[in-house]
Each structure stands twice: as C-alpha cells, then as structure tokens.
Amino acid sequence: WPAGQMLCVIFDEWLFHLLNDPLASNPTWLHVWAVASLRPFDAVVGVILLMLLIRGEWVFKAIEVRQAFFGFLAILLLLLFIRMLFSKLAAQMGWQHNSPSMVISGAIHMSDYFPDLEKTWELKDRSSQSFPGDHASVLLIWGMFMSVFAKRIGQVVLVWGLALLFMMPRLVAGAHWGQDDYIGGVLLALLALGWGYYTPFTAKVSGWLLRVTEPVFGLLQRVPVINRLSVIRNA
C-alpha cells in the first residue's frame, strides 16, 4: 500500500546512508565490507553455517545431525522453488526494483574503489533486480530452522547474531534495500519453513535421503579424519 511503502522507503534510505556513507571516510569500514561482499566470502559463510548445523551435541544431538542436515537441505530446495514462483509474481505485480546504489544520489560504490575485485571476485554492490533478497532469505531460513530446535537462549542469540551479521554486506554495499530483506527475505523464509517443517515434507524427504545415502556414508566412515564428524559417524 502506498502509505506503508513510503514509510519503508524513508526507513530504507536512512538505513542505507547510515551504513553506506562511512565507506567514503573510514578505510577500515570500506575494506571489511568489501571483503565481505565478495562471492568467495559467501562460501565461507556457508561453511560456518553448515559447521554449526552439523556440530554434534550443540543444537542437535550427534545422532540427529545427519537427519537435520538433510531436513535443512529439503527446506532449501523448497525455498528455491518458492523463490522461482515468487519472482514471476513480483515481476507481474511490479514489485521489482533497482538497488539503492543505483537509485540514491551520492551512493558510495565499492566497485569504484576496487575495480579489480569486481572483475575477478564478483564484488556485488548493485542489482537491477534486488527484490527479494535471496542472500537474506537463505540466512533467515537457517536462523529460523536452528531456532526451532535451539534449547538455550545463548544458541538463539548466536544463531541470529550470525544471520544478521552476514546479511549486512549487501546492505552496506547498497546491493539491496532493507525491505528486500525484512519483507522479501522474511516472506520467502517463512513460506519455506511453514510448508517444509510444519508439514510432513521435510520428515519424508530427510527420511528418504537417509536411506538412499546410507551406503555412501558407510564408505565415508572408513576415511580417516572425516569419519570423526558427527554427520558421518552417527545416524
């Protein structure tokens, strides 16, 4: 609705200037978020999230981590399907838009400071289709999934601290508006969690994957070092 959308835009512009403007005057801020905006850093984030997911006796018991891993994988696949449908809906409804770095006058582009990084490592600071935030939706679904099973407040704080921290690079660089994350990303994550975890879908898919991959994990249990991982050793 126009009134609500205007409030979102006002907040998003304030948030963008708060995060983006210091890039011009603070070299540390610039370099930290430039590194965090590189595509390879997304792989580092993925490894961190995966390690916390399959760490035995933290959120999940050691004997549960393999099924938890497959359950999360099933929800990610569902998220991908929902994202595909939602993209078509967003295009038809006219919800798609350019990122703030392409719209707001005076925006600081990190690619101007590091042109070689943009070419070599895909430094992302702009997008012509920034809604919804795909990067944020994956982080949010991980946070929601882990929160469902978390038993201590410290686990929840760490999970959401990491999720929000890793959402920041795209916001600082101006590749996404805030609403791409707190509206688009949250919507996709809630739909995937609701249709995945709160129906038999995840239980059925994870159970099937457990059965069909059992021979593979049986072989991996013979590999030194790898066989110490809870996800390999227990099921």
Short mmCIF file of N, CA, C and O in Angstrom, two decimals, residues 39-170:
data_model
loop_
_atom_site.label_atom_id
_atom_site.label_comp_id
_atom_site.label_asym_id
_atom_site.label_seq_id
_atom_site.Cartn_x
_atom_site.Cartn_y
_atom_site.Cartn_z
N ARG A 39 32.02 -12.75 -3.69
CA ARG A 39 31.36 -14.04 -3.84
C ARG A 39 32.04 -15.16 -3.03
O ARG A 39 31.36 -15.97 -2.41
N PRO A 40 33.39 -15.24 -3.03
CA PRO A 40 34.03 -16.30 -2.24
C PRO A 40 33.70 -16.23 -0.75
O PRO A 40 33.69 -17.25 -0.07
N PHE A 41 33.43 -15.02 -0.25
CA PHE A 41 33.08 -14.89 1.17
C PHE A 41 31.75 -15.57 1.46
O PHE A 41 31.54 -16.06 2.58
N ASP A 42 30.86 -15.62 0.46
CA ASP A 42 29.59 -16.33 0.65
C ASP A 42 29.84 -17.81 0.92
O ASP A 42 29.12 -18.44 1.70
N ALA A 43 30.88 -18.37 0.29
CA ALA A 43 31.23 -19.77 0.53
C ALA A 43 31.74 -19.95 1.95
O ALA A 43 31.43 -20.96 2.61
N VAL A 44 32.51 -18.99 2.44
CA VAL A 44 32.99 -19.04 3.82
C VAL A 44 31.81 -19.02 4.79
O VAL A 44 31.77 -19.79 5.75
N VAL A 45 30.86 -18.14 4.52
CA VAL A 45 29.66 -18.06 5.36
C VAL A 45 28.91 -19.40 5.34
O VAL A 45 28.47 -19.90 6.39
N GLY A 46 28.79 -19.97 4.15
CA GLY A 46 28.10 -21.26 4.04
C GLY A 46 28.76 -22.35 4.87
O GLY A 46 28.08 -23.16 5.51
N VAL A 47 30.09 -22.37 4.87
CA VAL A 47 30.82 -23.37 5.66
C VAL A 47 30.57 -23.16 7.16
O VAL A 47 30.34 -24.11 7.91
N ILE A 48 30.58 -21.90 7.60
CA ILE A 48 30.33 -21.60 9.02
C ILE A 48 28.94 -22.06 9.44
O ILE A 48 28.77 -22.72 10.47
N LEU A 49 27.94 -21.74 8.62
CA LEU A 49 26.57 -22.14 8.95
C LEU A 49 26.43 -23.65 8.94
O LEU A 49 25.74 -24.23 9.81
N LEU A 50 27.06 -24.31 7.98
CA LEU A 50 26.99 -25.76 7.90
C LEU A 50 27.65 -26.41 9.10
O LEU A 50 27.11 -27.38 9.67
N MET A 51 28.81 -25.91 9.51
CA MET A 51 29.51 -26.49 10.65
C MET A 51 28.68 -26.39 11.93
O MET A 51 28.68 -27.31 12.75
N LEU A 52 27.98 -25.27 12.11
CA LEU A 52 27.13 -25.14 13.30
C LEU A 52 25.92 -26.07 13.21
O LEU A 52 25.46 -26.59 14.23
N LEU A 53 25.42 -26.28 12.00
CA LEU A 53 24.28 -27.16 11.81
C LEU A 53 24.62 -28.61 12.14
O LEU A 53 23.83 -29.32 12.79
N ILE A 54 25.79 -29.07 11.70
CA ILE A 54 26.14 -30.49 11.86
C ILE A 54 27.05 -30.74 13.06
O ILE A 54 27.58 -31.85 13.21
N ARG A 55 27.25 -29.73 13.90
CA ARG A 55 28.06 -29.94 15.09
C ARG A 55 27.27 -30.74 16.12
O ARG A 55 26.23 -30.30 16.61
N GLY A 56 27.72 -31.91 16.42
CA GLY A 56 27.01 -32.78 17.35
C GLY A 56 27.02 -32.24 18.77
O GLY A 56 27.98 -31.62 19.21
N GLU A 57 25.92 -32.47 19.47
CA GLU A 57 25.74 -32.08 20.86
C GLU A 57 25.77 -30.56 21.06
O GLU A 57 26.14 -30.08 22.13
N TRP A 58 25.40 -29.81 20.02
CA TRP A 58 25.20 -28.38 20.23
C TRP A 58 23.70 -28.11 20.13
O TRP A 58 23.00 -28.26 21.12
N VAL A 59 23.17 -27.75 18.98
CA VAL A 59 21.72 -27.65 18.84
C VAL A 59 21.12 -29.05 18.68
O VAL A 59 20.11 -29.38 19.30
N PHE A 60 21.77 -29.88 17.87
CA PHE A 60 21.28 -31.24 17.63
C PHE A 60 22.18 -32.25 18.32
O PHE A 60 23.40 -32.06 18.41
N LYS A 61 21.59 -33.34 18.78
CA LYS A 61 22.38 -34.44 19.30
C LYS A 61 23.18 -35.06 18.16
O LYS A 61 22.78 -34.98 16.99
N ALA A 62 24.29 -35.69 18.50
CA ALA A 62 25.16 -36.26 17.47
C ALA A 62 24.41 -37.22 16.57
O ALA A 62 24.65 -37.28 15.36
N ILE A 63 23.49 -37.97 17.14
CA ILE A 63 22.77 -38.97 16.37
C ILE A 63 21.72 -38.34 15.45
O ILE A 63 21.16 -39.01 14.57
N GLU A 64 21.43 -37.05 15.65
CA GLU A 64 20.39 -36.37 14.88
C GLU A 64 20.92 -35.48 13.76
O GLU A 64 20.14 -35.02 12.92
N VAL A 65 22.23 -35.23 13.75
CA VAL A 65 22.74 -34.18 12.84
C VAL A 65 22.59 -34.55 11.37
O VAL A 65 22.37 -33.66 10.53
N ARG A 66 22.69 -35.84 11.03
CA ARG A 66 22.56 -36.19 9.63
C ARG A 66 21.14 -35.95 9.13
O ARG A 66 20.94 -35.40 8.04
N GLN A 67 20.16 -36.32 9.92
CA GLN A 67 18.78 -36.06 9.51
C GLN A 67 18.49 -34.56 9.52
O GLN A 67 17.75 -34.06 8.66
N ALA A 68 19.08 -33.83 10.47
CA ALA A 68 18.91 -32.37 10.49
C ALA A 68 19.50 -31.75 9.23
O ALA A 68 18.90 -30.83 8.64
N PHE A 69 20.66 -32.24 8.82
CA PHE A 69 21.28 -31.72 7.60
C PHE A 69 20.40 -31.96 6.39
O PHE A 69 20.16 -31.06 5.58
N PHE A 70 19.88 -33.17 6.26
CA PHE A 70 19.01 -33.48 5.12
C PHE A 70 17.69 -32.71 5.21
O PHE A 70 17.12 -32.33 4.18
N GLY A 71 17.19 -32.51 6.43
CA GLY A 71 15.97 -31.73 6.59
C GLY A 71 16.15 -30.29 6.14
O GLY A 71 15.30 -29.73 5.44
N PHE A 72 17.28 -29.71 6.52
CA PHE A 72 17.56 -28.34 6.10
C PHE A 72 17.76 -28.26 4.58
O PHE A 72 17.31 -27.32 3.94
N LEU A 73 18.42 -29.27 4.02
CA LEU A 73 18.60 -29.32 2.57
C LEU A 73 17.25 -29.38 1.85
O LEU A 73 17.04 -28.71 0.83
N ALA A 74 16.32 -30.16 2.40
CA ALA A 74 14.98 -30.26 1.80
C ALA A 74 14.27 -28.90 1.82
O ALA A 74 13.63 -28.51 0.84
N ILE A 75 14.42 -28.17 2.92
CA ILE A 75 13.78 -26.86 3.02
C ILE A 75 14.44 -25.87 2.08
O ILE A 75 13.76 -25.01 1.49
N LEU A 76 15.74 -25.97 1.88
CA LEU A 76 16.43 -25.10 0.93
C LEU A 76 15.92 -25.34 -0.50
O LEU A 76 15.75 -24.40 -1.27
N LEU A 77 15.72 -26.60 -0.85
CA LEU A 77 15.17 -26.92 -2.17
C LEU A 77 13.77 -26.35 -2.33
O LEU A 77 13.41 -25.84 -3.40
N LEU A 78 12.99 -26.43 -1.26
CA LEU A 78 11.64 -25.85 -1.29
C LEU A 78 11.73 -24.33 -1.42
O LEU A 78 10.94 -23.72 -2.16
N LEU A 79 12.69 -23.72 -0.73
CA LEU A 79 12.89 -22.27 -0.83
C LEU A 79 13.22 -21.86 -2.27
O LEU A 79 12.73 -20.85 -2.76
N LEU A 80 14.05 -22.66 -2.93
CA LEU A 80 14.41 -22.38 -4.32
C LEU A 80 13.18 -22.40 -5.22
O LEU A 80 13.01 -21.53 -6.09
N PHE A 81 12.30 -23.36 -5.01
CA PHE A 81 11.08 -23.47 -5.81
C PHE A 81 10.15 -22.29 -5.53
O PHE A 81 9.58 -21.69 -6.46
N ILE A 82 10.01 -21.93 -4.26
CA ILE A 82 9.16 -20.79 -3.89
C ILE A 82 9.72 -19.50 -4.49
O ILE A 82 8.97 -18.65 -4.99
N ARG A 83 11.06 -19.36 -4.44
CA ARG A 83 11.70 -18.16 -5.00
C ARG A 83 11.42 -18.04 -6.49
O ARG A 83 11.18 -16.94 -6.99
N MET A 84 11.44 -19.13 -7.19
CA MET A 84 11.19 -19.11 -8.63
C MET A 84 9.77 -18.61 -8.92
O MET A 84 9.56 -17.76 -9.80
N LEU A 85 8.79 -19.12 -8.18
CA LEU A 85 7.40 -18.68 -8.38
C LEU A 85 7.21 -17.24 -7.95
O LEU A 85 6.51 -16.46 -8.61
N PHE A 86 7.86 -16.87 -6.83
CA PHE A 86 7.68 -15.52 -6.31
C PHE A 86 8.28 -14.48 -7.24
O PHE A 86 7.77 -13.36 -7.35
N SER A 87 9.36 -14.83 -7.92
CA SER A 87 9.99 -13.90 -8.87
C SER A 87 9.03 -13.55 -10.00
O SER A 87 8.94 -12.40 -10.43
N LYS A 88 8.29 -14.56 -10.47
CA LYS A 88 7.31 -14.31 -11.53
C LYS A 88 6.17 -13.42 -11.01
O LYS A 88 5.69 -12.52 -11.72
N LEU A 89 5.74 -13.68 -9.77
CA LEU A 89 4.69 -12.85 -9.18
C LEU A 89 5.17 -11.41 -9.00
O LEU A 89 4.44 -10.46 -9.31
N ALA A 90 6.40 -11.24 -8.51
CA ALA A 90 6.95 -9.90 -8.28
C ALA A 90 7.04 -9.12 -9.59
O ALA A 90 6.76 -7.91 -9.64
N ALA A 91 7.41 -9.81 -10.66
CA ALA A 91 7.51 -9.15 -11.96
C ALA A 91 6.13 -8.71 -12.45
O ALA A 91 5.95 -7.60 -12.98
N GLN A 92 5.13 -9.57 -12.28
CA GLN A 92 3.77 -9.26 -12.73
C GLN A 92 3.16 -8.12 -11.91
O GLN A 92 2.42 -7.29 -12.44
N MET A 93 3.46 -8.08 -10.61
CA MET A 93 2.88 -7.08 -9.72
C MET A 93 3.65 -5.76 -9.73
O MET A 93 3.22 -4.79 -9.11
N GLY A 94 4.79 -5.73 -10.40
CA GLY A 94 5.58 -4.51 -10.45
C GLY A 94 6.34 -4.22 -9.17
O GLY A 94 6.64 -3.07 -8.86
N TRP A 95 6.67 -5.28 -8.41
CA TRP A 95 7.38 -5.09 -7.14
C TRP A 95 8.90 -5.02 -7.34
O TRP A 95 9.62 -4.65 -6.43
N GLN A 96 9.36 -5.41 -8.51
CA GLN A 96 10.80 -5.46 -8.74
C GLN A 96 11.37 -4.05 -8.85
O GLN A 96 10.70 -3.14 -9.34
N HIS A 97 12.62 -3.86 -8.41
CA HIS A 97 13.22 -2.53 -8.46
C HIS A 97 14.74 -2.62 -8.47
O HIS A 97 15.32 -3.67 -8.19
N ASN A 98 15.38 -1.49 -8.79
CA ASN A 98 16.83 -1.39 -8.74
C ASN A 98 17.30 -1.24 -7.30
O ASN A 98 16.55 -0.78 -6.43
N SER A 99 18.53 -1.61 -7.05
CA SER A 99 19.11 -1.49 -5.71
C SER A 99 19.36 -0.03 -5.37
O SER A 99 19.44 0.83 -6.26
N PRO A 100 19.51 0.31 -4.08
CA PRO A 100 19.69 1.71 -3.69
C PRO A 100 20.95 2.34 -4.27
O PRO A 100 20.98 3.54 -4.52
N SER A 101 21.99 1.55 -4.48
CA SER A 101 23.24 2.10 -5.05
C SER A 101 23.04 2.60 -6.47
O SER A 101 23.84 3.38 -6.97
N MET A 102 21.96 2.16 -7.13
CA MET A 102 21.66 2.60 -8.49
C MET A 102 20.63 3.72 -8.52
O MET A 102 20.39 4.31 -9.57
N VAL A 103 20.03 4.01 -7.38
CA VAL A 103 18.93 4.97 -7.33
C VAL A 103 19.28 6.22 -6.54
O VAL A 103 18.99 7.34 -6.97
N ILE A 104 19.91 6.04 -5.38
CA ILE A 104 20.17 7.16 -4.47
C ILE A 104 21.38 7.96 -4.93
O ILE A 104 22.47 7.39 -5.15
N SER A 105 21.21 9.24 -5.05
CA SER A 105 22.30 10.12 -5.48
C SER A 105 23.39 10.17 -4.41
O SER A 105 23.10 10.26 -3.21
N GLY A 106 24.64 10.10 -4.85
CA GLY A 106 25.76 10.17 -3.92
C GLY A 106 26.12 8.85 -3.28
O GLY A 106 26.95 8.82 -2.36
N ALA A 107 25.52 7.76 -3.73
CA ALA A 107 25.84 6.44 -3.16
C ALA A 107 27.31 6.10 -3.39
O ALA A 107 27.87 6.39 -4.45
N ILE A 108 27.92 5.49 -2.40
CA ILE A 108 29.32 5.07 -2.50
C ILE A 108 29.36 3.67 -3.09
O ILE A 108 28.77 2.74 -2.53
N HIS A 109 30.04 3.53 -4.23
CA HIS A 109 30.17 2.22 -4.87
C HIS A 109 31.55 1.63 -4.55
O HIS A 109 32.57 2.21 -4.93
N MET A 110 31.55 0.50 -3.87
CA MET A 110 32.81 -0.13 -3.53
C MET A 110 33.56 -0.59 -4.78
O MET A 110 34.79 -0.68 -4.78
N SER A 111 32.84 -0.87 -5.83
CA SER A 111 33.48 -1.30 -7.08
C SER A 111 34.33 -0.18 -7.69
O SER A 111 35.26 -0.45 -8.45
N ASP A 112 34.02 1.08 -7.35
CA ASP A 112 34.84 2.19 -7.83
C ASP A 112 36.20 2.20 -7.13
O ASP A 112 37.20 2.64 -7.71
N TYR A 113 36.22 1.74 -5.88
CA TYR A 113 37.46 1.68 -5.12
C TYR A 113 38.27 0.42 -5.46
O TYR A 113 39.49 0.43 -5.39
N PHE A 114 37.55 -0.65 -5.79
CA PHE A 114 38.23 -1.93 -6.05
C PHE A 114 37.73 -2.52 -7.37
O PHE A 114 37.06 -3.56 -7.39
N PRO A 115 38.07 -1.89 -8.50
CA PRO A 115 37.59 -2.40 -9.80
C PRO A 115 38.11 -3.80 -10.12
O PRO A 115 37.40 -4.58 -10.77
N ASP A 116 39.31 -4.12 -9.68
CA ASP A 116 39.86 -5.45 -9.95
C ASP A 116 39.08 -6.53 -9.20
O ASP A 116 38.87 -7.63 -9.72
N LEU A 117 38.67 -6.22 -7.97
CA LEU A 117 37.89 -7.19 -7.20
C LEU A 117 36.54 -7.45 -7.84
O LEU A 117 36.03 -8.57 -7.82
N GLU A 118 35.95 -6.41 -8.41
CA GLU A 118 34.65 -6.58 -9.06
C GLU A 118 34.77 -7.53 -10.25
O GLU A 118 33.90 -8.38 -10.46
N LYS A 119 35.84 -7.39 -11.02
CA LYS A 119 36.01 -8.22 -12.21
C LYS A 119 36.41 -9.65 -11.85
O LYS A 119 35.94 -10.61 -12.46
N THR A 120 37.28 -9.79 -10.84
CA THR A 120 37.85 -11.10 -10.53
C THR A 120 37.00 -11.90 -9.56
O THR A 120 36.79 -13.11 -9.76
N TRP A 121 36.49 -11.24 -8.51
CA TRP A 121 35.80 -11.96 -7.43
C TRP A 121 34.33 -11.57 -7.32
O TRP A 121 33.68 -11.88 -6.33
N GLU A 122 33.79 -10.88 -8.29
CA GLU A 122 32.37 -10.52 -8.31
C GLU A 122 31.94 -9.77 -7.06
O GLU A 122 31.04 -10.19 -6.34
N LEU A 123 32.59 -8.65 -6.82
CA LEU A 123 32.18 -7.79 -5.72
C LEU A 123 30.80 -7.24 -6.05
O LEU A 123 30.62 -6.56 -7.05
N LYS A 124 29.82 -7.51 -5.20
CA LYS A 124 28.43 -7.15 -5.51
C LYS A 124 28.02 -5.91 -4.75
O LYS A 124 27.92 -5.94 -3.52
N ASP A 125 27.79 -4.82 -5.48
CA ASP A 125 27.30 -3.61 -4.84
C ASP A 125 26.13 -2.98 -5.60
O ASP A 125 25.75 -1.85 -5.33
N ARG A 126 25.55 -3.73 -6.55
CA ARG A 126 24.40 -3.21 -7.28
C ARG A 126 23.60 -4.38 -7.87
O ARG A 126 24.12 -5.46 -8.07
N SER A 127 22.34 -4.12 -8.12
CA SER A 127 21.48 -5.13 -8.74
C SER A 127 20.29 -4.44 -9.38
O SER A 127 19.69 -3.54 -8.79
N SER A 128 19.96 -4.87 -10.57
CA SER A 128 18.79 -4.32 -11.26
C SER A 128 17.51 -5.06 -10.87
O SER A 128 16.42 -4.65 -11.23
N GLN A 129 17.65 -6.15 -10.12
CA GLN A 129 16.51 -6.92 -9.61
C GLN A 129 16.82 -7.31 -8.17
O GLN A 129 17.16 -8.46 -7.88
N SER A 130 16.66 -6.37 -7.27
CA SER A 130 17.11 -6.59 -5.90
C SER A 130 16.04 -7.18 -4.98
O SER A 130 16.33 -7.52 -3.83
N PHE A 131 14.80 -7.27 -5.46
CA PHE A 131 13.72 -7.79 -4.62
C PHE A 131 13.28 -9.18 -5.08
O PHE A 131 13.05 -9.36 -6.28
N PRO A 132 13.17 -10.14 -4.21
CA PRO A 132 13.52 -10.13 -2.79
C PRO A 132 15.01 -10.43 -2.59
O PRO A 132 15.71 -10.76 -3.55
N GLY A 133 15.47 -10.37 -1.35
CA GLY A 133 16.87 -10.63 -1.04
C GLY A 133 17.14 -12.13 -0.93
O GLY A 133 16.83 -12.75 0.09
N ASP A 134 17.68 -12.73 -1.99
CA ASP A 134 17.97 -14.17 -1.97
C ASP A 134 18.97 -14.52 -0.88
O ASP A 134 18.82 -15.51 -0.16
N HIS A 135 20.03 -13.72 -0.80
CA HIS A 135 21.08 -13.94 0.20
C HIS A 135 20.48 -13.92 1.60
O HIS A 135 20.76 -14.79 2.43
N ALA A 136 19.62 -12.95 1.86
CA ALA A 136 19.00 -12.84 3.17
C ALA A 136 18.04 -13.99 3.45
O ALA A 136 17.96 -14.49 4.57
N SER A 137 17.31 -14.42 2.43
CA SER A 137 16.32 -15.49 2.64
C SER A 137 16.99 -16.78 3.09
O SER A 137 16.46 -17.51 3.94
N VAL A 138 18.17 -17.08 2.54
CA VAL A 138 18.90 -18.29 2.94
C VAL A 138 19.37 -18.16 4.39
O VAL A 138 19.25 -19.10 5.19
N LEU A 139 19.92 -17.00 4.74
CA LEU A 139 20.37 -16.78 6.11
C LEU A 139 19.20 -16.83 7.09
O LEU A 139 19.30 -17.39 8.19
N LEU A 140 18.08 -16.26 6.69
CA LEU A 140 16.91 -16.24 7.57
C LEU A 140 16.32 -17.62 7.76
O LEU A 140 15.91 -17.98 8.87
N ILE A 141 16.27 -18.43 6.69
CA ILE A 141 15.73 -19.78 6.85
C ILE A 141 16.64 -20.63 7.71
O ILE A 141 16.18 -21.46 8.50
N TRP A 142 17.95 -20.40 7.62
CA TRP A 142 18.88 -21.09 8.53
C TRP A 142 18.63 -20.67 9.97
O TRP A 142 18.56 -21.52 10.87
N GLY A 143 18.48 -19.37 10.19
CA GLY A 143 18.22 -18.89 11.55
C GLY A 143 16.92 -19.42 12.11
O GLY A 143 16.85 -19.85 13.27
N MET A 144 15.87 -19.44 11.30
CA MET A 144 14.58 -19.94 11.76
C MET A 144 14.63 -21.43 12.03
O MET A 144 14.10 -21.92 13.04
N PHE A 145 15.29 -22.18 11.14
CA PHE A 145 15.39 -23.63 11.30
C PHE A 145 16.14 -23.98 12.58
O PHE A 145 15.70 -24.83 13.36
N MET A 146 17.28 -23.31 12.81
CA MET A 146 18.06 -23.58 14.01
C MET A 146 17.30 -23.16 15.27
O MET A 146 17.39 -23.83 16.31
N SER A 147 16.54 -22.08 15.19
CA SER A 147 15.80 -21.58 16.35
C SER A 147 14.70 -22.54 16.78
O SER A 147 14.37 -22.63 17.97
N VAL A 148 14.12 -23.25 15.82
CA VAL A 148 13.07 -24.22 16.14
C VAL A 148 13.60 -25.29 17.10
O VAL A 148 12.89 -25.73 18.00
N PHE A 149 14.87 -25.67 16.93
CA PHE A 149 15.44 -26.76 17.72
C PHE A 149 16.33 -26.28 18.86
O PHE A 149 16.74 -27.09 19.69
N ALA A 150 16.68 -25.00 18.89
CA ALA A 150 17.58 -24.49 19.93
C ALA A 150 16.97 -24.68 21.32
O ALA A 150 15.77 -24.48 21.51
N LYS A 151 17.81 -25.06 22.26
CA LYS A 151 17.34 -25.35 23.62
C LYS A 151 17.76 -24.28 24.62
O LYS A 151 17.24 -24.23 25.72
N ARG A 152 18.73 -23.43 24.26
CA ARG A 152 19.22 -22.41 25.18
C ARG A 152 19.20 -21.04 24.51
O ARG A 152 19.37 -20.93 23.29
N ILE A 153 19.01 -20.01 25.33
CA ILE A 153 18.94 -18.65 24.80
C ILE A 153 20.25 -18.25 24.15
O ILE A 153 20.27 -17.51 23.17
N GLY A 154 21.38 -18.76 24.66
CA GLY A 154 22.68 -18.45 24.08
C GLY A 154 22.79 -18.95 22.65
O GLY A 154 23.42 -18.30 21.80
N GLN A 155 22.20 -20.09 22.36
CA GLN A 155 22.21 -20.63 21.00
C GLN A 155 21.41 -19.73 20.06
O GLN A 155 21.86 -19.44 18.94
N VAL A 156 20.26 -19.28 20.52
CA VAL A 156 19.42 -18.41 19.70
C VAL A 156 20.13 -17.08 19.42
O VAL A 156 20.12 -16.58 18.29
N VAL A 157 20.76 -16.53 20.45
CA VAL A 157 21.47 -15.25 20.29
C VAL A 157 22.61 -15.40 19.28
O VAL A 157 22.80 -14.54 18.40
N LEU A 158 23.39 -16.49 19.38
CA LEU A 158 24.49 -16.70 18.44
C LEU A 158 23.98 -16.91 17.02
O LEU A 158 24.52 -16.34 16.07
N VAL A 159 22.95 -17.73 16.88
CA VAL A 159 22.39 -18.02 15.55
C VAL A 159 21.92 -16.73 14.87
O VAL A 159 22.26 -16.46 13.72
N TRP A 160 21.14 -15.91 15.58
CA TRP A 160 20.61 -14.71 14.96
C TRP A 160 21.65 -13.61 14.85
O TRP A 160 21.57 -12.77 13.94
N GLY A 161 22.63 -13.61 15.75
CA GLY A 161 23.73 -12.66 15.61
C GLY A 161 24.49 -12.90 14.32
O GLY A 161 24.81 -11.96 13.58
N LEU A 162 24.77 -14.18 14.02
CA LEU A 162 25.48 -14.52 12.78
C LEU A 162 24.61 -14.25 11.55
O LEU A 162 25.09 -13.72 10.54
N ALA A 163 23.33 -14.60 11.63
CA ALA A 163 22.44 -14.39 10.48
C ALA A 163 22.35 -12.91 10.12
O ALA A 163 22.47 -12.53 8.95
N LEU A 164 22.17 -12.05 11.13
CA LEU A 164 22.05 -10.62 10.86
C LEU A 164 23.39 -10.02 10.42
O LEU A 164 23.43 -9.15 9.54
N LEU A 165 24.48 -10.50 11.02
CA LEU A 165 25.80 -10.01 10.63
C LEU A 165 26.10 -10.32 9.17
O LEU A 165 26.58 -9.46 8.41
N PHE A 166 25.80 -11.55 8.75
CA PHE A 166 26.11 -11.96 7.37
C PHE A 166 25.13 -11.37 6.36
O PHE A 166 25.38 -11.44 5.15
N MET A 167 24.01 -10.81 6.83
CA MET A 167 23.11 -10.09 5.94
C MET A 167 23.60 -8.68 5.64
O MET A 167 23.19 -8.06 4.65
N MET A 168 24.49 -8.18 6.48
CA MET A 168 24.93 -6.79 6.39
C MET A 168 25.68 -6.41 5.11
O MET A 168 25.48 -5.30 4.60
N PRO A 169 26.58 -7.26 4.57
CA PRO A 169 27.38 -6.81 3.42
C PRO A 169 26.56 -6.25 2.26
O PRO A 169 26.92 -5.22 1.68
N ARG A 170 25.46 -6.92 1.90
CA ARG A 170 24.65 -6.44 0.78
C ARG A 170 23.98 -5.10 1.10
O ARG A 170 23.77 -4.28 0.21
#
